[in-house]
Amino acid sequence: MLLEKIYDVPIGIRILEKVSFLKNLSSVWKNRWHQFNILFLTFLSYSSYHISRKPTSVIKNVLNQNCTGLEPPPGLNISGIENTWCSWHPFDGQNAGTLLGALDSASLFSYAFGMYMMGLLGERINIRYFLSIGMMLSGFFACLLGLAYWANIHSLTYFLVVQILAGLFQSTGWPGCVAAVGNWFGKNKRGLIMGIWRSHHSIGNIIGTLIAGAFVEEAWGLSFVVPAAIIFGLGLFLFLFLVPDPRAVGCDVPEHAGCLSQTNPTAENAEFENQRNGSMGSTTSGMNEHCEPPSELKADDKEKAISFWRAVRIPGVVEYSFSLFFTKCINYTFLYWLPRYLKDSSETLGSQQAADLSTLFDIGGIFGGVLAGLLSDLTGMSAFTCSGYFILTIPALFIYREFGSVGGAFNMTLLFLVGFLANGPYALITTAVSADLGTHPELKGSTRALATVTAIIDGTGSIGAAIGPLVAGPLSNLGWDYVFYALMMASAMGLLLLTRLMVNEAKAKYGNTNNPHPVTRLAMVKL
């Protein structure tokens, strides 16, 4: 079947290799070009996932709003509904917070469930097909949400079903992107590279917020349709140019799995020799034997996708999975409820202004994620890095709730700081840590474990992401203080779950000073 051709080369790359400078590049520069290409394309890919996901948080302020003082359309009788006539049924009642929270969680629980399934599926089919189809279907269901505005749909069932299906296909993004990037990059500087790359999450949130905010007060349907068109178009673009595995173009596998010739020298050299003497021989001039581009190469039969239970038993997977549960609980509560909180906390902010101001959380998250990756690289202690962020997040949340309303500039500074601290563990665990665990020495060089390990970690985290917004709705009805207290408790729990890993990291780094070969991070934790 076509989807099983793990190493097929997309048509866009085939054309570039024939008509551009790529065919004359040395193996080193060709490898670097493809590494840049994979970072760029997956950055665009996951940014678009968040662009299409973000509008739900922005339109809350128009689905349910206080209509007092607003001018109704001519001929509309607002007797008895003076405060709710401008809201969108069924979100116009006193239970609006609960319903809006359920709307978020319908997508997020589906996303969490889909993570486990899509991670296993992503290892068994071509990641290029996996991501492209997932992006286009995500765009399709985002478009259906927007169509509710023009079709005048007020069925709660419609919104919930579309959100469930959208969340399911949104779950294709993360395991696919991390697996593709992890296949191209080794462990050296992985924390910094992925910390920078991981900013796609925040960039996507910022762009999605600005796009949704631009239309929210005039025609909120466009807040969904425009992002839907973006992710659908980028899905087509990825299909033409994404190369998810170095072996597709004959480049070296990075150090986490060793070179191809080391894993199965006889079989791999035979494959490459056949390709060198075959139909693509004319394109290999100037290339060395480590970067011969095979036209169509199937995966080695001995390299099997790992099982779910084998992935769970990799040291560190369980701890980081549940730690991510709590950090995503914090981040996704802000993701889906921050514009609502900002509008409720101010008498002057409109829906668009609240949406624009909320982007400061994501801007802070970009810098926090990059610093977390850098600190992880410099110290080799990912658990300690995450724990430092968890500790500082607790007082930051308290200070923001207590003093965020003092003044505009102070509010903006504190919001930036909260985003900076809350996003650090989220960025590090979902990128460098997931990739490290997915290429753990116990896997004996298998490059097909990344999607499953990533899906387990982020799938567990996504359950927390679903629970956070779901609980925030009813808690906000009691008072926003309760929401912030719950987020502070979540940060403390994330910290406690990393205790054993911190102890093992400290023992590995300082416990045996006579060992000339430091233990690789994450490899020191034993079951």
XYZ file of N, CA and C in Angstrom, residues 63-248:
558
model
N -20.055 34.556 22.210
C -21.077 33.522 22.388
C -21.878 33.776 23.653
N -21.223 34.331 24.656
C -21.909 34.692 25.892
C -21.380 36.050 26.353
N -22.244 37.048 26.357
C -21.841 38.388 26.761
C -23.004 39.118 27.403
N -22.686 40.169 28.131
C -23.699 41.026 28.748
C -24.164 42.044 27.719
N -25.412 41.963 27.349
C -25.943 42.790 26.258
C -26.510 44.118 26.740
N -26.445 44.365 28.038
C -26.981 45.613 28.578
C -26.274 46.805 27.942
N -27.039 47.744 27.452
C -26.466 48.941 26.845
C -26.201 48.819 25.361
N -26.281 47.606 24.799
C -26.086 47.431 23.365
C -27.394 47.687 22.614
N -27.290 48.194 21.412
C -28.456 48.524 20.609
C -28.902 47.298 19.811
N -30.135 46.816 20.057
C -30.602 45.637 19.312
C -30.959 45.999 17.875
N -30.965 45.033 16.976
C -31.372 45.289 15.590
C -32.824 45.745 15.531
N -33.160 46.559 14.534
C -34.549 47.030 14.401
C -35.511 45.846 14.282
N -36.613 45.923 15.029
C -37.644 44.905 14.960
C -37.449 43.734 15.902
N -36.331 43.674 16.626
C -36.084 42.570 17.549
C -36.696 42.891 18.908
N -37.570 42.050 19.380
C -38.198 42.212 20.686
C -37.308 41.580 21.751
N -36.747 42.391 22.629
C -35.808 41.893 23.643
C -36.443 41.862 25.023
N -37.752 41.931 25.076
C -38.444 41.906 26.351
C -38.158 40.592 27.075
N -37.598 40.693 28.278
C -37.268 39.524 29.092
C -35.890 38.951 28.826
N -35.232 39.405 27.763
C -33.878 38.907 27.440
C -32.912 40.086 27.244
N -33.167 41.161 28.002
C -32.377 42.373 27.831
C -30.886 42.143 28.000
N -30.502 41.198 28.856
C -29.084 40.969 29.146
C -28.450 39.893 28.271
N -29.263 39.145 27.524
C -28.723 37.996 26.797
C -29.071 37.966 25.309
N -29.803 38.941 24.804
C -30.287 38.862 23.423
C -29.154 38.777 22.404
N -27.974 39.336 22.731
C -26.859 39.335 21.780
C -25.979 38.100 21.895
N -26.248 37.227 22.875
C -25.473 35.992 23.015
C -25.979 34.953 22.021
N -25.198 33.888 21.859
C -25.520 32.841 20.879
C -26.064 31.632 21.625
N -27.340 31.341 21.401
C -27.948 30.164 22.023
C -27.233 28.898 21.509
N -26.914 27.934 22.363
C -27.358 27.690 23.733
C -26.424 28.232 24.817
N -25.560 29.153 24.466
C -24.576 29.653 25.424
C -25.023 30.976 26.058
N -26.340 31.181 26.122
C -26.862 32.451 26.618
C -27.488 32.338 27.995
N -27.371 31.182 28.638
C -27.973 30.988 29.949
C -26.981 31.147 31.085
N -27.473 30.906 32.292
C -26.606 31.028 33.467
C -25.557 29.923 33.535
N -25.784 28.850 32.819
C -24.813 27.744 32.782
C -23.837 27.881 31.620
N -23.701 29.082 31.095
C -22.844 29.297 29.924
C -21.404 28.883 30.186
N -20.898 29.180 31.386
C -19.517 28.818 31.705
C -19.299 27.319 31.636
N -20.263 26.563 32.152
C -20.163 25.111 32.119
C -20.229 24.585 30.692
N -21.136 25.145 29.885
C -21.268 24.692 28.494
C -20.038 25.036 27.664
N -19.493 26.220 27.883
C -18.291 26.605 27.147
C -17.099 25.746 27.561
N -17.038 25.407 28.856
C -15.992 24.498 29.304
C -16.155 23.114 28.699
N -17.404 22.660 28.565
C -17.661 21.364 27.940
C -17.284 21.387 26.466
N -17.484 22.531 25.816
C -17.106 22.672 24.410
C -15.601 22.498 24.233
N -14.832 23.121 25.125
C -13.377 22.949 25.086
C -12.981 21.504 25.334
N -13.571 20.919 26.370
C -13.154 19.585 26.781
C -13.582 18.516 25.801
N -14.668 18.756 25.057
C -15.064 17.791 24.028
C -13.933 17.602 23.031
N -13.317 18.714 22.637
C -12.188 18.645 21.711
C -10.949 18.061 22.378
N -10.693 18.468 23.620
C -9.443 18.085 24.274
C -9.431 16.632 24.739
N -10.575 16.119 25.206
C -10.621 14.701 25.552
C -10.474 13.842 24.302
N -11.108 14.279 23.223
C -10.939 13.575 21.952
C -9.482 13.627 21.503
N -8.852 14.777 21.689
C -7.438 14.949 21.358
C -6.569 13.991 22.171
N -6.862 13.903 23.471
C -6.080 13.023 24.344
C -6.241 11.562 23.940
N -7.471 11.140 23.678
C -7.710 9.771 23.215
C -7.011 9.534 21.875
N -7.149 10.500 20.977
C -6.538 10.362 19.664
C -5.025 10.270 19.722
N -4.420 10.908 20.717
C -2.964 10.879 20.852
C -2.432 9.452 20.950
N -3.059 8.647 21.793
C -2.598 7.267 21.958
C -2.765 6.476 20.661
N -3.909 6.675 20.011
C -4.176 5.940 18.778
C -3.308 6.449 17.631
N -3.200 7.788 17.496
C -2.457 8.363 16.381
C -0.953 8.126 16.513
N -0.465 8.053 17.755
C 0.956 7.774 17.943
C 1.325 6.399 17.407
N 0.498 5.411 17.713
C 0.742 4.060 17.197
C 0.572 4.020 15.691
N -0.428 4.738 15.185
C -0.670 4.761 13.751
C 0.459 5.481 13.015
N 0.984 6.549 13.638
C 2.024 7.346 12.992
C 3.311 6.588 12.749
N 3.573 5.528 13.527
C 4.771 4.721 13.322
C 4.605 3.715 12.185
N 3.369 3.499 11.793
C 3.103 2.420 10.847
C 2.768 2.904 9.452
N 2.615 4.199 9.267
C 2.390 4.755 7.938
C 3.348 5.919 7.714
N 3.433 6.353 6.510
C 4.311 7.458 6.144
C 3.879 8.732 6.880
N 4.798 9.360 7.610
C 4.464 10.543 8.403
C 4.015 11.699 7.522
N 4.515 11.751 6.293
C 4.091 12.821 5.388
C 2.591 12.713 5.094
N 2.111 11.524 4.805
C 0.678 11.322 4.602
C -0.092 11.575 5.900
N 0.466 11.068 6.974
C -0.150 11.178 8.296
C -0.413 12.642 8.658
N 0.611 13.488 8.516
C 0.473 14.897 8.865
C -0.409 15.646 7.867
N -0.202 15.420 6.594
C -0.944 16.165 5.577
C -2.447 15.903 5.674
N -2.819 14.633 5.797
C -4.239 14.295 5.914
C -4.812 14.846 7.214
N -4.053 14.743 8.299
C -4.518 15.272 9.582
C -4.739 16.771 9.533
N -3.838 17.502 8.872
C -3.986 18.957 8.774
C -5.207 19.340 7.943
N -5.399 18.677 6.835
C -6.532 19.035 5.972
C -7.869 18.722 6.638
N -7.952 17.593 7.345
C -9.192 17.267 8.039
C -9.411 18.181 9.245
N -8.342 18.595 9.904
C -8.481 19.575 10.987
C -9.060 20.880 10.449
N -8.577 21.297 9.285
C -9.108 22.500 8.661
C -10.570 22.352 8.276
N -10.940 21.177 7.803
C -12.326 20.936 7.399
C -13.277 21.100 8.577
N -12.930 20.510 9.722
C -13.833 20.589 10.876
C -13.808 21.971 11.524
N -12.680 22.673 11.454
C -12.663 24.062 11.921
C -13.595 24.919 11.073
N -13.625 24.638 9.780
C -14.526 25.350 8.867
C -15.986 25.081 9.225
N -16.302 23.836 9.612
C -17.676 23.514 9.999
C -18.118 24.319 11.220
N -17.199 24.570 12.151
C -17.550 25.409 13.306
C -17.898 26.821 12.857
N -17.128 27.356 11.921
C -17.409 28.691 11.423
C -18.714 28.772 10.654
N -19.059 27.701 9.945
C -20.287 27.705 9.152
C -21.528 27.806 10.034
N -21.405 27.457 11.308
C -22.548 27.588 12.219
C -23.037 29.026 12.298
N -22.157 29.986 12.097
C -22.537 31.407 12.165
C -23.486 31.764 11.024
N -23.146 31.388 9.798
C -23.975 31.747 8.646
C -25.197 30.828 8.511
N -25.058 29.585 8.933
C -26.181 28.653 8.853
C -27.130 28.793 10.034
N -26.784 29.681 10.971
C -27.619 29.956 12.147
C -27.902 28.675 12.944
N -26.836 27.905 13.187
C -26.947 26.649 13.930
C -26.812 26.923 15.424
N -27.770 26.436 16.207
C -27.769 26.663 17.657
C -27.827 25.349 18.433
N -27.505 24.271 17.788
C -27.560 22.959 18.431
C -26.269 22.689 19.197
N -26.399 22.434 20.489
C -25.230 22.087 21.295
C -24.607 20.794 20.797
N -25.441 19.855 20.368
C -24.940 18.577 19.853
C -24.034 18.803 18.643
N -24.433 19.702 17.761
C -23.621 20.002 16.575
C -22.233 20.489 16.989
N -22.198 21.448 17.893
C -20.910 21.993 18.320
C -20.043 20.927 18.985
N -20.642 20.091 19.814
C -19.870 19.070 20.525
C -19.324 18.016 19.561
N -20.154 17.556 18.623
C -19.714 16.525 17.682
C -18.586 17.046 16.798
N -18.734 18.264 16.297
C -17.689 18.835 15.441
C -16.400 19.028 16.242
N -16.515 19.471 17.491
C -15.333 19.641 18.334
C -14.645 18.307 18.603
N -15.415 17.256 18.820
C -14.832 15.925 19.058
C -14.047 15.466 17.833
N -14.623 15.621 16.649
C -13.944 15.195 15.424
C -12.730 16.075 15.131
N -12.861 17.365 15.400
C -11.718 18.267 15.204
C -10.567 17.885 16.133
N -10.883 17.588 17.393
C -9.841 17.198 18.343
C -9.154 15.909 17.943
N -9.919 14.969 17.385
C -9.334 13.693 16.970
C -8.271 13.901 15.903
N -8.550 14.729 14.904
C -7.578 14.933 13.835
C -6.498 15.947 14.220
N -6.768 16.794 15.210
C -5.717 17.656 15.742
C -4.606 16.823 16.387
N -4.966 15.638 16.878
C -3.981 14.798 17.569
C -2.958 14.178 16.628
N -3.125 14.347 15.330
C -2.101 13.843 14.397
C -0.853 14.716 14.413
N -0.995 15.960 14.837
C 0.094 16.930 14.672
C 1.324 16.665 15.504
N 1.129 16.470 16.800
C 2.303 16.430 17.673
C 3.160 15.187 17.493
N 2.597 13.963 17.528
C 3.468 12.797 17.324
C 4.140 12.806 15.959
N 3.441 13.297 14.933
C 4.037 13.347 13.603
C 5.186 14.324 13.507
N 4.990 15.526 14.046
C 6.040 16.557 13.971
C 7.266 16.173 14.788
N 7.061 15.691 16.014
C 8.205 15.331 16.868
C 8.957 14.144 16.282
N 8.243 13.170 15.733
C 8.912 12.019 15.131
C 9.750 12.449 13.937
N 9.220 13.343 13.105
C 9.958 13.804 11.930
C 11.216 14.562 12.335
N 11.091 15.472 13.298
C 12.255 16.249 13.746
C 13.258 15.360 14.458
N 12.771 14.474 15.326
C 13.673 13.588 16.050
C 14.459 12.666 15.135
N 13.869 12.283 13.992
C 14.581 11.430 13.045
C 15.769 12.132 12.405
N 15.717 13.464 12.350
C 16.773 14.221 11.662
C 17.842 14.784 12.598
N 17.555 14.854 13.912
C 18.488 15.494 14.830
C 18.894 14.547 15.937
N 20.177 14.543 16.250
C 20.690 13.745 17.342
C 20.520 14.466 18.662
N 21.153 13.963 19.705
C 20.986 14.503 21.048
C 21.775 15.784 21.275
N 22.839 16.028 20.495
C 23.668 17.209 20.710
C 22.871 18.476 20.449
N 22.765 19.343 21.457
C 22.045 20.616 21.371
C 20.558 20.428 21.082
N 20.048 19.234 21.355
C 18.645 18.993 21.035
C 17.735 19.884 21.867
N 18.059 20.124 23.140
C 17.203 20.955 23.987
C 17.061 22.355 23.438
N 18.187 22.977 23.020
C 18.126 24.330 22.479
C 17.396 24.357 21.142
N 17.744 23.416 20.246
C 17.096 23.370 18.931
C 15.596 23.215 19.091
N 15.187 22.267 19.932
C 13.756 22.033 20.091
C 13.090 23.107 20.925
N 13.843 23.779 21.810
C 13.275 24.903 22.540
C 12.899 26.033 21.596
N 13.783 26.300 20.635
C 13.482 27.321 19.620
C 12.345 26.841 18.715
N 12.465 25.599 18.245
C 11.443 25.034 17.361
C 10.090 24.978 18.047
N 10.100 24.697 19.344
C 8.864 24.543 20.118
C 8.071 25.847 20.216
N 8.663 26.972 19.829
C 7.938 28.235 19.882
C 6.791 28.262 18.885
N 6.717 27.252 17.985
C 5.592 27.220 17.050
C 4.256 27.202 17.778
N 4.235 26.560 18.960
C 3.017 26.516 19.770
C 2.554 27.924 20.106
N 3.462 28.740 20.605
C 3.108 30.105 20.995
C 2.873 30.996 19.786
N 3.690 30.824 18.747
C 3.493 31.608 17.527
C 2.115 31.318 16.936
N 1.747 30.048 16.892
C 0.428 29.676 16.384
C -0.692 30.265 17.219
N -0.531 30.226 18.551
C -1.548 30.819 19.417
C -1.686 32.319 19.177
N -0.547 32.995 19.023
C -0.575 34.448 18.808
C -1.271 34.783 17.490
N -0.858 34.100 16.416
C -1.461 34.380 15.105
C -2.944 34.013 15.113
N -3.275 32.852 15.698
C -4.674 32.441 15.769
C -5.526 33.423 16.557
N -4.961 33.944 17.646
C -5.689 34.923 18.452
C -5.918 36.214 17.683
N -4.891 36.696 17.001
C -5.020 37.947 16.258
C -6.006 37.807 15.101
N -5.959 36.664 14.409
C -6.905 36.452 13.303
C -8.327 36.360 13.834
N -8.525 35.543 14.879
C -9.868 35.395 15.439
C -10.367 36.707 16.020
N -9.479 37.445 16.679
C -9.873 38.722 17.265
C -10.265 39.755 16.229
N -9.660 39.680 15.050
C -9.963 40.653 13.996
C -11.394 40.521 13.484
N -11.980 39.313 13.601
C -13.326 39.084 13.064
C -14.379 38.857 14.139
N -13.959 38.702 15.403
C -14.869 38.203 16.424
C -16.072 39.103 16.642
N -15.934 40.402 16.542
C -17.041 41.303 16.841
C -17.923 41.580 15.631
N -17.470 41.210 14.443
C -18.248 41.478 13.229
C -18.900 40.213 12.677
N -18.101 39.185 12.482
C -18.615 37.919 11.944
C -17.731 36.799 12.480
N -18.115 36.230 13.649
C -17.215 35.287 14.315
C -17.004 34.002 13.509
N -17.824 33.755 12.519
C -17.605 32.588 11.662
C -16.271 32.649 10.945
N -15.863 33.884 10.560
C -14.565 34.045 9.902
C -13.406 33.760 10.849
N -13.643 33.866 12.150
C -12.597 33.537 13.128
C -12.183 32.074 13.026
N -13.082 31.227 12.497
C -12.766 29.824 12.272
C -12.370 29.544 10.825
N -13.064 30.154 9.878
C -12.867 29.818 8.475
C -11.483 30.228 7.974
N -11.012 31.414 8.359
C -9.691 31.862 7.895
C -8.583 30.939 8.419
N -8.515 30.622 9.733
C -7.520 29.642 10.183
C -7.678 28.272 9.528
N -8.929 27.882 9.246
C -9.160 26.586 8.587
C -8.525 26.561 7.205
N -8.639 27.682 6.467
C -8.031 27.758 5.141
C -6.505 27.694 5.231
N -5.935 28.284 6.275
C -4.478 28.290 6.446
C -3.956 26.872 6.679
N -4.566 26.131 7.606
C -4.047 24.798 7.912
C -4.304 23.844 6.752
N -5.409 24.008 6.041
C -5.688 23.144 4.893
C -4.637 23.375 3.800
N -4.340 24.641 3.502
C -3.343 24.948 2.475
C -1.956 24.463 2.842
N -1.587 24.617 4.112
C -0.272 24.148 4.551
C -0.196 22.619 4.545
N -1.322 21.949 4.749
C -1.337 20.492 4.646
C -0.967 20.030 3.246
N -1.497 20.715 2.241
C -1.127 20.403 0.859
C 0.352 20.679 0.607
N 0.857 21.771 1.178
C 2.251 22.153 0.999
C 3.186 21.098 1.600
N 2.840 20.602 2.800
C 3.655 19.560 3.431
C 3.667 18.287 2.604
N 2.548 17.962 1.999
C 2.480 16.748 1.190
C 3.489 16.791 0.040
N 3.771 17.978 -0.455
C 4.674 18.130 -1.589
C 6.149 18.159 -1.192
N 6.461 18.550 0.071
C 7.861 18.832 0.388
C 8.402 18.166 1.652
N 7.584 17.550 2.483
C 8.091 17.008 3.749
C 8.846 15.700 3.540
N 10.073 15.631 4.077
C 10.877 14.404 4.081
C 11.058 14.000 5.544
N 10.244 13.089 6.069
C 10.264 12.808 7.507
C 11.407 11.928 7.982
N 12.176 11.328 7.075
C 13.245 10.431 7.507
C 14.466 10.628 6.612
N 15.681 10.730 7.189
C 16.893 10.959 6.388
C 17.116 9.905 5.316
N 16.677 8.680 5.576
C 16.922 7.608 4.620
C 16.151 7.782 3.309
N 15.145 8.637 3.346
C 14.389 8.879 2.122
C 15.259 9.517 1.051
